[in-house]
PDB file of C-alpha atoms in Angstrom:
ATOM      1  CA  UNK Z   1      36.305   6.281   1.213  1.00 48.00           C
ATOM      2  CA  UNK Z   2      34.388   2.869   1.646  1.00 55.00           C
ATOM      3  CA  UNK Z   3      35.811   1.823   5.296  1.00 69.00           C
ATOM      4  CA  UNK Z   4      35.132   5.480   6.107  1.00 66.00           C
ATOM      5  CA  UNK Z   5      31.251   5.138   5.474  1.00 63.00           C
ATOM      6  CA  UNK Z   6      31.332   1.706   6.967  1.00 69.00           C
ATOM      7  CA  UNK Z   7      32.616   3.315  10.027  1.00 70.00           C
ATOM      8  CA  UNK Z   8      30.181   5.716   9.678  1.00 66.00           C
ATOM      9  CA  UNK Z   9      27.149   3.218   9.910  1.00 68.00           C
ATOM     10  CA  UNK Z  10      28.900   1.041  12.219  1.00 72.00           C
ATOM     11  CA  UNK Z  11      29.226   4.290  14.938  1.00 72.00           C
ATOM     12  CA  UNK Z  12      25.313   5.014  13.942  1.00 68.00           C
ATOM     13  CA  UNK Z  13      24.095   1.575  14.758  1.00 70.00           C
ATOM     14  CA  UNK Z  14      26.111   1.518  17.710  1.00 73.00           C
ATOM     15  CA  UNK Z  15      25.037   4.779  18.932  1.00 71.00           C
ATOM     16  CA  UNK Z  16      21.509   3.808  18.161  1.00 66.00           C
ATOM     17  CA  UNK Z  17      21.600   0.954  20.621  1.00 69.00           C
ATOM     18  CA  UNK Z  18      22.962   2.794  23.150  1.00 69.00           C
ATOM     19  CA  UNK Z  19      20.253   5.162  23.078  1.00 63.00           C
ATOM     20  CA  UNK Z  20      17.909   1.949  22.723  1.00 61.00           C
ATOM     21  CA  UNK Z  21      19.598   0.880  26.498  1.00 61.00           C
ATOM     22  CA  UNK Z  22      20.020   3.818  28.007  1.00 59.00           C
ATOM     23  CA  UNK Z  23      16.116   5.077  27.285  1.00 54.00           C
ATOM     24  CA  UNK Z  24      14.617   1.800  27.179  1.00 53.00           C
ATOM     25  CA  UNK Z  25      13.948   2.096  23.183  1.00 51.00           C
ATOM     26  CA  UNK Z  26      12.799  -1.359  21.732  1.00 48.00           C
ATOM     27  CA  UNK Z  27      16.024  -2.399  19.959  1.00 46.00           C
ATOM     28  CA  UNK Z  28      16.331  -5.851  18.521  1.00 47.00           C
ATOM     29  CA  UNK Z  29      19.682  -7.374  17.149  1.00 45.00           C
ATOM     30  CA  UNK Z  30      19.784  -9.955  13.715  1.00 41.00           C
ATOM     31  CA  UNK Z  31      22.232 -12.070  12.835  1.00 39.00           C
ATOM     32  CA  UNK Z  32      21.780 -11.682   8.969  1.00 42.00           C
ATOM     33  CA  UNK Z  33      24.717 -13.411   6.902  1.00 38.00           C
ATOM     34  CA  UNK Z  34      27.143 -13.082   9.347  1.00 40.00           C
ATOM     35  CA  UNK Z  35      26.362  -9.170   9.748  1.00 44.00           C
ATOM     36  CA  UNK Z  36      24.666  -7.302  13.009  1.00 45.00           C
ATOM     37  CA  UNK Z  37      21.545  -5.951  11.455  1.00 44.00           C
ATOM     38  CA  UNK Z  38      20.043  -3.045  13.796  1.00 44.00           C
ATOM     39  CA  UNK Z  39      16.252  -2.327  13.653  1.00 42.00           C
ATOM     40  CA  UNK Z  40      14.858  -0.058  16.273  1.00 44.00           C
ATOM     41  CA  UNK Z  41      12.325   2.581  16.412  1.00 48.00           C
ATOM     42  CA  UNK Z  42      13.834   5.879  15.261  1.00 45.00           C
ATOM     43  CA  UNK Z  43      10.909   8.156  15.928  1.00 47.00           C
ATOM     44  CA  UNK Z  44      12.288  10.139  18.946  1.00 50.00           C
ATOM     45  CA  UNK Z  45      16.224  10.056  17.416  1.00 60.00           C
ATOM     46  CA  UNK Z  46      15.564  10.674  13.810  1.00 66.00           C
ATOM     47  CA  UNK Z  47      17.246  14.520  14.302  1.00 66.00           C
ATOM     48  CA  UNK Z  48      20.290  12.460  16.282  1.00 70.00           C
ATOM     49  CA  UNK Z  49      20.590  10.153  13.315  1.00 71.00           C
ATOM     50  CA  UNK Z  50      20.416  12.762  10.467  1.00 71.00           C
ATOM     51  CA  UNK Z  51      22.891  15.225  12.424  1.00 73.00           C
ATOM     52  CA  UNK Z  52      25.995  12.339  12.793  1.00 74.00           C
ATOM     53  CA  UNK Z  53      25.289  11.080   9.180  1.00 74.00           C
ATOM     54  CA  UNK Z  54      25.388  15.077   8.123  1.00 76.00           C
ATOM     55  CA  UNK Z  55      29.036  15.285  10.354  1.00 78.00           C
ATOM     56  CA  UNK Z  56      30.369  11.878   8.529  1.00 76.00           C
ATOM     57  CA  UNK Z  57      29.594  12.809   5.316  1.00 78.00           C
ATOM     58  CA  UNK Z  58      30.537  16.023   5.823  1.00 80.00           C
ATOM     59  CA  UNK Z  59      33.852  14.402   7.705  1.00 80.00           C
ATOM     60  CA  UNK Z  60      33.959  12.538   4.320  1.00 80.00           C
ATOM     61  CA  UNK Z  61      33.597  15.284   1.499  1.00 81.00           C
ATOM     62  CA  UNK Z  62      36.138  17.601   3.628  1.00 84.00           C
ATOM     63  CA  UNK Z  63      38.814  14.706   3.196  1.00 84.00           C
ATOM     64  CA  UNK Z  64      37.968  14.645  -0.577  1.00 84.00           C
ATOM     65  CA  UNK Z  65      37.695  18.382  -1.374  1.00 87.00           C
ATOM     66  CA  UNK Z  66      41.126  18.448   0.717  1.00 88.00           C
ATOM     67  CA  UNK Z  67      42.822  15.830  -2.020  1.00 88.00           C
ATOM     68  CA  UNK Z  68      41.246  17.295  -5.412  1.00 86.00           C
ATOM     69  CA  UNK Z  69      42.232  20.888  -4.128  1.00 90.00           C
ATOM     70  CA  UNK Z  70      45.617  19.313  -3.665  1.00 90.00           C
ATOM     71  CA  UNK Z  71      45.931  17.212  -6.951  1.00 88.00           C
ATOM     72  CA  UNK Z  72      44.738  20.069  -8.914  1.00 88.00           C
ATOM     73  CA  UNK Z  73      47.628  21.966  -7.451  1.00 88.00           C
ATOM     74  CA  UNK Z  74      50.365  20.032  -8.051  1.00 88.00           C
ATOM     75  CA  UNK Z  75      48.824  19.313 -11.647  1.00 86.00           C
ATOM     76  CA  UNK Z  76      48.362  22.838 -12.338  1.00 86.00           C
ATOM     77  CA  UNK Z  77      52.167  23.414 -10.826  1.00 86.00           C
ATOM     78  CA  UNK Z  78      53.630  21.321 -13.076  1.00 86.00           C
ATOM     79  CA  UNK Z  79      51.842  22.275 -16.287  1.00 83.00           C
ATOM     80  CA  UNK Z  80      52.556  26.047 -15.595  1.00 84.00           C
ATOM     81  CA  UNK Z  81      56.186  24.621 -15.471  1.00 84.00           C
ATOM     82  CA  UNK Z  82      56.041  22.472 -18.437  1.00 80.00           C
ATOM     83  CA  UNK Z  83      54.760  25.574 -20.517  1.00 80.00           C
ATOM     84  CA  UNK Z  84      56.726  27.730 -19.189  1.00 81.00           C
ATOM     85  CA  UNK Z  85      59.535  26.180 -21.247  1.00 77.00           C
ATOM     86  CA  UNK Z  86      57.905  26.607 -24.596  1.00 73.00           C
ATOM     87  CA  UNK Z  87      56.001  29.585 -24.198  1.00 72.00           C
ATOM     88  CA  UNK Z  88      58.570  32.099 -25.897  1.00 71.00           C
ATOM     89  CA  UNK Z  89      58.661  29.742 -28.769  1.00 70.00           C
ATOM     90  CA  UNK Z  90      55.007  29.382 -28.813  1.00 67.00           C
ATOM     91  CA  UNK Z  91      54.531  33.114 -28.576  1.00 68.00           C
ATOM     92  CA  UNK Z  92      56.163  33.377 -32.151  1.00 66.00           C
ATOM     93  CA  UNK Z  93      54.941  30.829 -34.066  1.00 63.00           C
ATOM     94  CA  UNK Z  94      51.023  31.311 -33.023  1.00 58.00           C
ATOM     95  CA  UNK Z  95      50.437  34.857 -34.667  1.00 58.00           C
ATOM     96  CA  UNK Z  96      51.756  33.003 -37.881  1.00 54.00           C
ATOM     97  CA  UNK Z  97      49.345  30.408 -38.168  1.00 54.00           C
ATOM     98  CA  UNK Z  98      46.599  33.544 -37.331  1.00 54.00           C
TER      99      UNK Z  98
END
């Protein structure tokens, strides 16, 4: 899930300085540490920026509510099998201890 947000804000930062070239928005580029650090003026893309963080998070909690509805399948799957086995002899000796 990690690379997936750092793709996230990698895209972002590089869509942000494409909108900084292509409508002459002040963007300035740091070398920080070895990283690209992107600071530009977000007052006319703010809506841009919030809408493609929204899709990869959303992109992001899809792929995870994808696995646990999976896991909780197969999980669920096998313990409906495992019981299955013991049930009848379960079903006996419960009332007893009633």
């Amino acid at each position: 899930m990690g690379s997936n947000a750092s793709r996230c804000i990698a895209f972002l930062i590089d869509f942000l300085l494409m909108m900084g070239q292509r409508y002459g928005i002040l963007v300035s580029m740091v070398v920080f540490y070895g990283r690209k650090v992107a600071a530009c003026s977000l007052q006319n893309f703010c809506i841009h920026f919030a809408v493609l963080l929204h899709i990869c998070c959303s992109v992001t909690a899809k792929l995870l509510q994808y696995y646990c509805k999976y896991m909780c399948s197969v999980t669920a799957n096998r313990l409906q099998r495992h019981c299955k086995k013991h049930a009848v002899s379960l079903q006996w000796e419960v009332p007893v201890y009633q």
